[in-house]
Tab-separated table of C-alpha atoms and ligand atoms in Angstrom:
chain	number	residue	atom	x	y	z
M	1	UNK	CA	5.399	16.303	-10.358
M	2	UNK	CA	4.601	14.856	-6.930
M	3	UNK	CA	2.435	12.411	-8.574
M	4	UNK	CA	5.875	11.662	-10.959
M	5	UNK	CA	8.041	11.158	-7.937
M	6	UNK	CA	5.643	8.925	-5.824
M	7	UNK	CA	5.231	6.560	-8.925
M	8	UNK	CA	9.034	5.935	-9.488
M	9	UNK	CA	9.113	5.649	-5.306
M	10	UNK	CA	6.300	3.238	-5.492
M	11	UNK	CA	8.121	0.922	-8.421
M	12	UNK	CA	11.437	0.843	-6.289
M	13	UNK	CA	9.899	0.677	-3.310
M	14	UNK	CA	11.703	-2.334	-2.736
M	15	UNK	CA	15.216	-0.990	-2.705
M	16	UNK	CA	16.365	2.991	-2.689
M	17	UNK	CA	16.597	5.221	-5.359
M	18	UNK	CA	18.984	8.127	-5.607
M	19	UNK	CA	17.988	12.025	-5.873
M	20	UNK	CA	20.025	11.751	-8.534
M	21	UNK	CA	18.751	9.126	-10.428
M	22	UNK	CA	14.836	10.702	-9.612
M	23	UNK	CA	16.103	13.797	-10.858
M	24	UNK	CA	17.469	12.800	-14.038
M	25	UNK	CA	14.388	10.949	-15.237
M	26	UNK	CA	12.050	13.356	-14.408
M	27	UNK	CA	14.405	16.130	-15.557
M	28	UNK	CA	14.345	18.675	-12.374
M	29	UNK	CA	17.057	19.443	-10.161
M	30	UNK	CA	17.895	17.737	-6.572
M	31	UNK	CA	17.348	20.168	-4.936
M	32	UNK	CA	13.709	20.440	-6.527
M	33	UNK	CA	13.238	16.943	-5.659
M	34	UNK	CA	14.182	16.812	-2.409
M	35	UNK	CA	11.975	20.057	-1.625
M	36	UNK	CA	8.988	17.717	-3.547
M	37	UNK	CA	10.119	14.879	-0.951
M	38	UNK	CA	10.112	17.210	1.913
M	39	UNK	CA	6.267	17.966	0.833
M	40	UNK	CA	4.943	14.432	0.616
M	41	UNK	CA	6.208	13.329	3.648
M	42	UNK	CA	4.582	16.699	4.955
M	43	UNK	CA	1.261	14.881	3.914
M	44	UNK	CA	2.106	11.846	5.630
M	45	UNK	CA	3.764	9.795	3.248
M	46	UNK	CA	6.431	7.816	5.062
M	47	UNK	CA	9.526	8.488	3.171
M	48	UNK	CA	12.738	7.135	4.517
M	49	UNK	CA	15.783	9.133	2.871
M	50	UNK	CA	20.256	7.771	4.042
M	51	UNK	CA	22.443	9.804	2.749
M	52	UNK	CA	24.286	8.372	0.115
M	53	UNK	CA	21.985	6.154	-0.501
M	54	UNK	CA	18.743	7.815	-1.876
M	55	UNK	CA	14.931	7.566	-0.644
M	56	UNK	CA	12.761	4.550	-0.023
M	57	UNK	CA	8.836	5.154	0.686
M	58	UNK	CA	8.217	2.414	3.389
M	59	UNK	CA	4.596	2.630	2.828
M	60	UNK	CA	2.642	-1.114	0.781
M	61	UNK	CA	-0.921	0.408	0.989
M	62	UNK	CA	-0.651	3.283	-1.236
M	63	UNK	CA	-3.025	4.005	-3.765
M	64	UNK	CA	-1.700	4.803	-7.129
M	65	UNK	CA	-5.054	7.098	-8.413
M	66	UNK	CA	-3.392	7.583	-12.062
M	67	UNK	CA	-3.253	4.049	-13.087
M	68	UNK	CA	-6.262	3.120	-11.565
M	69	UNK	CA	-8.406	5.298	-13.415
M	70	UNK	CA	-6.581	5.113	-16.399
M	71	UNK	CA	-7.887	1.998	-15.817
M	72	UNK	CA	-11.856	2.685	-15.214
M	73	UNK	CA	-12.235	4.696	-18.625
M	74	UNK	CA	-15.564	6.277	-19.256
M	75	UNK	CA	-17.213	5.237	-15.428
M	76	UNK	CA	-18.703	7.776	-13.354
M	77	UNK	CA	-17.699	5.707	-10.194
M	78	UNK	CA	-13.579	7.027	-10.218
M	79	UNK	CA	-13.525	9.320	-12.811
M	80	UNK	CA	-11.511	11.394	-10.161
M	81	UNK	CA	-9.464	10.046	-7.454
M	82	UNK	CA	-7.838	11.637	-4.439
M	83	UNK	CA	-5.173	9.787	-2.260
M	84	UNK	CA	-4.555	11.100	1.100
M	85	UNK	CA	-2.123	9.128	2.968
M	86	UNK	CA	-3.993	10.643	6.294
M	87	UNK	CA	-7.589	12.264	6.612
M	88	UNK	CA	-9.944	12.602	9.518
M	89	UNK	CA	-12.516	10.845	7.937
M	90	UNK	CA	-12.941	10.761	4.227
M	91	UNK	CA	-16.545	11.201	4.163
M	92	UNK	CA	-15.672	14.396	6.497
M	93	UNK	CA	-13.030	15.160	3.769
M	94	UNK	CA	-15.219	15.136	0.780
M	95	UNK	CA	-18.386	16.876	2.627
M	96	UNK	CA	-15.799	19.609	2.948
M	97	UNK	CA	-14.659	19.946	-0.516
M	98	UNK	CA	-18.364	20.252	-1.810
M	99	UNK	CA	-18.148	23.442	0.124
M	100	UNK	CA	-14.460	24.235	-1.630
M	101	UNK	CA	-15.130	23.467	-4.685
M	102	UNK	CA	-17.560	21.818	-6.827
M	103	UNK	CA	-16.446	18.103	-6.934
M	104	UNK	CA	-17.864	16.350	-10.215
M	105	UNK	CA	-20.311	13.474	-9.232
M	106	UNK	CA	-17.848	10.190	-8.865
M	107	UNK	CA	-15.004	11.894	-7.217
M	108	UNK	CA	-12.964	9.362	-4.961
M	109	UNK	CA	-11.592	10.389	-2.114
M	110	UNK	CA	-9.485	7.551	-0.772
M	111	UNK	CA	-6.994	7.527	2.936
M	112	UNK	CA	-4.150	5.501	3.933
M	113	UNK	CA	-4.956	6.182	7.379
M	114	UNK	CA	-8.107	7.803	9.314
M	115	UNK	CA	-7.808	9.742	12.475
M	116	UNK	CA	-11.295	10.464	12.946
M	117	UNK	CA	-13.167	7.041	10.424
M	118	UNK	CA	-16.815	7.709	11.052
M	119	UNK	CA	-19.649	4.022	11.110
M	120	UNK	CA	-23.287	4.407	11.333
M	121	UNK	CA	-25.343	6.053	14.196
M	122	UNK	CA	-22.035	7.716	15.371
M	123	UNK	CA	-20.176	4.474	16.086
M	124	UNK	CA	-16.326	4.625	15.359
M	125	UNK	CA	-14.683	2.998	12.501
M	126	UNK	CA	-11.330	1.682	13.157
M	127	UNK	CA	-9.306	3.072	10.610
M	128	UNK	CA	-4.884	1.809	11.010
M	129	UNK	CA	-2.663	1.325	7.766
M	130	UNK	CA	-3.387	-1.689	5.688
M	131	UNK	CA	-7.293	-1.001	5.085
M	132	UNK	CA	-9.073	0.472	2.230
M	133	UNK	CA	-10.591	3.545	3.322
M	134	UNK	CA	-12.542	5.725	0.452
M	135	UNK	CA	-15.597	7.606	0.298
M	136	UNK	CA	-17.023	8.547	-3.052
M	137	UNK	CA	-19.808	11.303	-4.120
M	138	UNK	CA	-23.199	10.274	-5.965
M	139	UNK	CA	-25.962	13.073	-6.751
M	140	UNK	CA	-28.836	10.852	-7.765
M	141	UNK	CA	-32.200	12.523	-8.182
M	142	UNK	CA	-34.350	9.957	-6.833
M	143	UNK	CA	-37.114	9.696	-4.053
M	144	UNK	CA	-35.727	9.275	-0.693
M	145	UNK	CA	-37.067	5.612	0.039
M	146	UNK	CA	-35.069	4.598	-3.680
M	147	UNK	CA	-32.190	6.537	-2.486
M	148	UNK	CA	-32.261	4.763	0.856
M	149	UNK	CA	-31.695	1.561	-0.968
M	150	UNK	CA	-28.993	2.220	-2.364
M	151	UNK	CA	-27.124	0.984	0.677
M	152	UNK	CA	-28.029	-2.497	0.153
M	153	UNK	CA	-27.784	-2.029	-3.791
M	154	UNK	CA	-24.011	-0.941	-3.050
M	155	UNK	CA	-23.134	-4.071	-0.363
M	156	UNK	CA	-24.277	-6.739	-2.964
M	157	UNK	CA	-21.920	-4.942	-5.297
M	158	UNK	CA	-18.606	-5.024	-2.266
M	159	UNK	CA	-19.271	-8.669	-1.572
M	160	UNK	CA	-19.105	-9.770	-5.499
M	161	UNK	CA	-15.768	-7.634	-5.362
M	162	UNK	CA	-14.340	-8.586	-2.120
M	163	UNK	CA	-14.914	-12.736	-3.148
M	164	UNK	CA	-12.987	-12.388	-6.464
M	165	UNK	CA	-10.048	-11.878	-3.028
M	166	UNK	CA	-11.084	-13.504	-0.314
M	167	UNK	CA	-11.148	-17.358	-1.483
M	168	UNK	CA	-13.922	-17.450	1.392
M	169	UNK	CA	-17.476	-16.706	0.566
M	170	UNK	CA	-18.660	-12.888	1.956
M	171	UNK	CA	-22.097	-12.216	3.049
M	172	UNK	CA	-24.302	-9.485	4.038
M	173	UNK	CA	-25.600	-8.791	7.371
M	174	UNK	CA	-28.614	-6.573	7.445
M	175	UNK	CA	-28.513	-3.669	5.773
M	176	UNK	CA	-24.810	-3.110	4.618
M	177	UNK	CA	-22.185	-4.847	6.654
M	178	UNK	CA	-20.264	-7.242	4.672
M	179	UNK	CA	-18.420	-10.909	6.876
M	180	UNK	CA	-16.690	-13.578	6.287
M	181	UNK	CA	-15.915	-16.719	7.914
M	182	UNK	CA	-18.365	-15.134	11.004
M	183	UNK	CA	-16.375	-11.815	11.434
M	184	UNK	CA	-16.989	-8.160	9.771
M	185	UNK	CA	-14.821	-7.324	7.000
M	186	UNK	CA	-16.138	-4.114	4.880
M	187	UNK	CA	-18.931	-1.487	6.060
M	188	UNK	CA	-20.949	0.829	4.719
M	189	UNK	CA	-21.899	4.599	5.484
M	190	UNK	CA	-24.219	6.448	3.360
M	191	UNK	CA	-24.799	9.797	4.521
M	192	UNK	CA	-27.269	12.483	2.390
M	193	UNK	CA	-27.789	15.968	1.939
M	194	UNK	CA	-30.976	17.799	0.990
M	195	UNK	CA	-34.411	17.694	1.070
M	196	UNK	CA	-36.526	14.269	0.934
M	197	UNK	CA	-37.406	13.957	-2.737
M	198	UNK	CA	-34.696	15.674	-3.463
M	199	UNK	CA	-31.006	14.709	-2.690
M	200	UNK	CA	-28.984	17.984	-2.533
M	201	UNK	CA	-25.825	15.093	-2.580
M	202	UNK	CA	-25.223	11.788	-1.369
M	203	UNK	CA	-21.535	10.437	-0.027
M	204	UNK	CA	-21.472	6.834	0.037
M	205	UNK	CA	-18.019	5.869	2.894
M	206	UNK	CA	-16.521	2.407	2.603
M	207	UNK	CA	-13.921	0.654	4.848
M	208	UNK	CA	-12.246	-2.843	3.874
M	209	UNK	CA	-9.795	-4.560	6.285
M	210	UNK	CA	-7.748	-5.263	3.377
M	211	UNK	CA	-4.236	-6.128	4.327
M	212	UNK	CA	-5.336	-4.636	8.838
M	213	UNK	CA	-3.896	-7.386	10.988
M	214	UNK	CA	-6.569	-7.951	14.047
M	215	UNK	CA	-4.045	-6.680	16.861
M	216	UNK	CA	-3.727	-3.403	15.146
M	217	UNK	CA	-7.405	-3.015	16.061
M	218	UNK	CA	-8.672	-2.620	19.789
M	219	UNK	CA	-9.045	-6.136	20.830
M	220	UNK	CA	-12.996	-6.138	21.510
M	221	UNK	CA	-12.518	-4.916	17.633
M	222	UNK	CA	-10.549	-7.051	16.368
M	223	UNK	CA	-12.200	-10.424	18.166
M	224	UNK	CA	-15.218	-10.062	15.631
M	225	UNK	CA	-13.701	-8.906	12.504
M	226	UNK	CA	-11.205	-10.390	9.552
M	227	UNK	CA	-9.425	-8.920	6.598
M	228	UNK	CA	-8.985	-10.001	3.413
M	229	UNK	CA	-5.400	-10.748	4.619
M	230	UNK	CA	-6.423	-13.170	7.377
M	231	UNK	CA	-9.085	-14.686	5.365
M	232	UNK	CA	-7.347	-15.372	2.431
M	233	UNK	CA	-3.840	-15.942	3.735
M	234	UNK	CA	-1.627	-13.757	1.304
M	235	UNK	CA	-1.473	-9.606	1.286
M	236	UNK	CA	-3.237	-8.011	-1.307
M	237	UNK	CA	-2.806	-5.068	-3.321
M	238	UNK	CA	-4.901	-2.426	-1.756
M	239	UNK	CA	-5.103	-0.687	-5.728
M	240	UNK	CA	-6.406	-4.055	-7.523
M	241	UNK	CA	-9.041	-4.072	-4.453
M	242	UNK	CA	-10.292	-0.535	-5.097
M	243	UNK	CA	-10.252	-0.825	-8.766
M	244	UNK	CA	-12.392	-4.101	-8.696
M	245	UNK	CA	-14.993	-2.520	-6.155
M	246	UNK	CA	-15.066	1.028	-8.105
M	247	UNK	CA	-15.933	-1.270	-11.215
M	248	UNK	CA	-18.592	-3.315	-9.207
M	249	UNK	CA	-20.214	-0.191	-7.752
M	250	UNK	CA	-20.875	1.729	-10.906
M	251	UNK	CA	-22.139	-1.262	-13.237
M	252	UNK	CA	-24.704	-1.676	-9.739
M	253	UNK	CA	-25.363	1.807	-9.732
M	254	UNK	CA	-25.997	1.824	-13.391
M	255	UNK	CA	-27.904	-1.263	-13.109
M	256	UNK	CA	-30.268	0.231	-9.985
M	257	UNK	CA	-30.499	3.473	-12.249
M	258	UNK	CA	-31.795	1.554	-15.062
M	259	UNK	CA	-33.671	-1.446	-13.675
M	260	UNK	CA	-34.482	-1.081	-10.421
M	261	UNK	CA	-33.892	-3.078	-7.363
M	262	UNK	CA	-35.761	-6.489	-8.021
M	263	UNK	CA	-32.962	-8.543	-9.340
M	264	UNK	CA	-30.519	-6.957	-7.237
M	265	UNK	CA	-32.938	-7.828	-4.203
M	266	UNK	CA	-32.797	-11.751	-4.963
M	267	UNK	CA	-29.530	-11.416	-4.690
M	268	UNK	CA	-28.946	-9.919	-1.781
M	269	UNK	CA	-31.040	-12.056	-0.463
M	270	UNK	CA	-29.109	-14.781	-1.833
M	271	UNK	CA	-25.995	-13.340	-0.337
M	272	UNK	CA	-27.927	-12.652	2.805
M	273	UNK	CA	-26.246	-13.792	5.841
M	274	UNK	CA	-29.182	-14.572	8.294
M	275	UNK	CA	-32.392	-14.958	5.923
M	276	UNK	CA	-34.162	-17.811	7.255
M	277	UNK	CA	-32.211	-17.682	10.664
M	278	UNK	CA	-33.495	-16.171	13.943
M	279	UNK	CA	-32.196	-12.999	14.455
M	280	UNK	CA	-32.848	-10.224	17.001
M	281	UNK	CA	-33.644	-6.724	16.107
M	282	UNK	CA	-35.277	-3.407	17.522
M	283	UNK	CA	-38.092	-1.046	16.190
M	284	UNK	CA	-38.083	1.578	18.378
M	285	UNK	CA	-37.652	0.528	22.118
M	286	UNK	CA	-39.167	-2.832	21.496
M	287	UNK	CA	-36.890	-5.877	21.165
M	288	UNK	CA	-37.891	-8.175	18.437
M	289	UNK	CA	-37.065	-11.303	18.170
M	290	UNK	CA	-37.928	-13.699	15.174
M	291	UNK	CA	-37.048	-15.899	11.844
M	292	UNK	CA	-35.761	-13.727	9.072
M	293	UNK	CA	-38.282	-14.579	6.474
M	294	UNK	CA	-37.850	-11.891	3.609
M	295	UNK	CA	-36.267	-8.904	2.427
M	296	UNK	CA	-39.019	-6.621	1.064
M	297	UNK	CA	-38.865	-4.290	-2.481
M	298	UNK	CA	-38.370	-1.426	-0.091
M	299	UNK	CA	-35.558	-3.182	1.872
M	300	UNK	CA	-37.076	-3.654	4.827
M	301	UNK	CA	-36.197	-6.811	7.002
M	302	UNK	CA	-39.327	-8.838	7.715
M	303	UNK	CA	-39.171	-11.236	10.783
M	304	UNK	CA	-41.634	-12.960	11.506
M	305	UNK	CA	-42.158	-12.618	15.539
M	306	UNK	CA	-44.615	-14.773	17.088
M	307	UNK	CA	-47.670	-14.606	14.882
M	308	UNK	CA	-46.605	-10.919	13.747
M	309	UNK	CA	-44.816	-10.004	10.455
M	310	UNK	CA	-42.947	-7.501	11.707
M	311	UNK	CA	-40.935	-5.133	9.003
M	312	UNK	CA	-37.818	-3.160	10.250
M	313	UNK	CA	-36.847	-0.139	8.144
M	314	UNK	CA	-33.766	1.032	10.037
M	315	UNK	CA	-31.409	-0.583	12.650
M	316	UNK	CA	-28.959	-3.417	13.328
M	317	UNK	CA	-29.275	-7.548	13.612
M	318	UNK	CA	-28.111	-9.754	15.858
M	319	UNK	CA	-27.826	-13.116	14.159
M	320	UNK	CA	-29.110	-15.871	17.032
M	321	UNK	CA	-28.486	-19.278	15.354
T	1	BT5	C1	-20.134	0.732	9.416
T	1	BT5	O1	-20.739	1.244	10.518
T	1	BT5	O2	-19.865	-0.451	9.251
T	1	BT5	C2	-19.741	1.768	8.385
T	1	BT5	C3	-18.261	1.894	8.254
T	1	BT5	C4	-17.875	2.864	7.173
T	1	BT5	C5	-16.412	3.179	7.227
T	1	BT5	C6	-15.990	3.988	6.042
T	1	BT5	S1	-14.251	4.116	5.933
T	1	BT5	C7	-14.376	5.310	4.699
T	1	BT5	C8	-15.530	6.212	5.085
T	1	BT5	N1	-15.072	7.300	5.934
T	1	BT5	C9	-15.574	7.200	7.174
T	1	BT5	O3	-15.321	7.994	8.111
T	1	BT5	N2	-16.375	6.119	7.261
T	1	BT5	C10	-16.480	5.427	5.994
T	1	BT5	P1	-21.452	0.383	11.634
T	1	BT5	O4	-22.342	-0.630	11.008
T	1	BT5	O5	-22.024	1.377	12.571
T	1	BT5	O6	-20.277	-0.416	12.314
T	1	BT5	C11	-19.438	0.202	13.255
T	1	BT5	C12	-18.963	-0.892	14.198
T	1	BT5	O7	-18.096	-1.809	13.512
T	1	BT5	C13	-18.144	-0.341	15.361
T	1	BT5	O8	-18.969	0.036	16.441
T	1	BT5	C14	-17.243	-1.528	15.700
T	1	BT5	O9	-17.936	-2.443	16.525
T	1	BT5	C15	-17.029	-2.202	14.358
T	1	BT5	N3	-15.759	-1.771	13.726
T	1	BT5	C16	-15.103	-0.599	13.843
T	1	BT5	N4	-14.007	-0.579	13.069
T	1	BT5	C17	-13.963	-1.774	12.435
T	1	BT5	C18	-13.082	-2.354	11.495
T	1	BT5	N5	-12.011	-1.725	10.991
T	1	BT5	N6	-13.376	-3.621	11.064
T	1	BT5	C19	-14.435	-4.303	11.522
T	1	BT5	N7	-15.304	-3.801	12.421
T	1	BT5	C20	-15.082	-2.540	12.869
């Protein structure tokens, strides 16, 4: 019923609707719906109600999970999806309903807002209103290094979804961070479960500044990203988004499954922001500093330093000219 309410909220949410007028189409008393009101905004949904005038939910980025997988029939990417209008972290979230519950492999969990948004090596991920925040729940039974590349499989995928938006070209910086026009735009966090040859689960976290203005995120922040509002110039529906990029990321995953990682390699190489550029790395507590000449089968970046081919399985690059 909640669902009910929230969709007729989100078609008017333009102008108010009455209790009245909720209660009559959905055939439950106003008393019921206010009580079913009183609940969401419990969750966090930010619902405005004026006497004599009705309720208006004030809030653009919502995510609508019936019609978008009503519109992803038959994908294992989606075939469940949770909105929470405010989580800690939704990888946090769904790690904790594997424990609750058995989650069937492709559940969604998806946040207006995160209080606690997680990045790689224990970084922070800035999380306000406006982005696309969604984690989703993979159990592939793979060997660790082919699980492992799944992180790069999965950021070709977000940049072929995020340019259908962005009227900009995206690229990929080393391993999974997604820019355009010089500034971040989307990450990636996978994070696994199990033993090495044997993936117990996998959660795969991505964030999208999709309609984040740069002042809403702490100016250091903000002064090297973009969002698919700023790039492109217009807001965009937060729902057409996540419904392109759940589509991309399971015919990849299929793909990967099926075929490997060669094609998909050229072209994330293709889509490669810095292959071919110097770039500075680390491997271990050396600095390394080199041309980007390849991206290996495994994934690895290969710079060459000096008269050394030097191949970096882990870490982050620092794109010199
Ligand atoms: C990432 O980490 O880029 C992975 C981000 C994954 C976020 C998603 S959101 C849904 C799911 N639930 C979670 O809790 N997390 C995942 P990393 O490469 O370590 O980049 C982190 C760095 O990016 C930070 O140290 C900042 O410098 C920068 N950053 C933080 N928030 C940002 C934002 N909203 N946009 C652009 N850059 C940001």
């Amino acid at each position: 019923m909640r669902q009910k309410i929230l969709k007729e909220l989100v078609q008017k949410r333009d102008s108010f609707i009455s209790g009245s007028q909720l209660a009559e189409s959905l055939g439950i008393s106003r008393v019921a719906i206010w009580k079913h009101i009183e609940a969401l905004k419990e969750e966090g949904y930010d619902i405005t109600g004026v006497s004599g005038r009705g309720y208006q939910l004030n809030d653009n980025g919502i995510i609508i999970p019936d019609e978008i997988m009503s519109s992803l029939p038959q994908q294992l990417i989606g075939n469940q999806i949770y909105y929470y209008p405010r989580l800690d972290s939704t990888n946090q979230a769904l790690k904790r309903s594997i424990k609750d519950y058995h989650p069937p492999e492709g559940t969604v969990y998806v946040a207006g807002k995160q209080e606690e948004g997680k990045g790689r090596r224990g970084r922070k991920w800035e999380s306000p209103p406006g982005g696309l925040w969604f984690s989703f729940l993979l159990r592939p039974t793979l060997p660790l290094p082919q699980t492992a590349l799944l992180s790069l499989v999965f950021a070709v995928s977000l940049v072929k979804s995020l340019n259908l938006f962005s009227g900009s070209p995206c690229q990929i910086k080393w391993p999974n961070d997604v820019y355009c026009q010089g500034r971040k735009i989307a990450g990636i966090l996978l994070e696994m479960s199990g033993e090495i040859d044997n993936a117990d689960y996998l959660i795969v976290g991505i964030g999208i500044n999709v309609n984040v203005r740069m002042n809403d995120l702490p100016a250091a922040i903000g002064a090297n990203s973009t969002s698919l509002l700023e790039v492109s110039g217009q807001a965009i529906d937060a729902n057409e988004v996540l419904l392109t990029v759940l589509k991309d990321l399971d015919s990849y995953y299929r793909e990967f499954l099926k075929n490997g990682f060669s094609d998909i390699r050229l072209e994330f190489k293709s889509r490669c922001l810095h292959l071919g550029k110097v770039i500075e790395t680390t491997r271990g507590q050396d600095i390394i500093r080199g041309i980007n000449t390849d991206i290996d089968e495994l994934g690895n970046l290969i710079v060459q330093s000096q008269d050394n081919l030097v191949r970096i399985s882990t870490g982050d690059v620092k794109v010199l000219n």
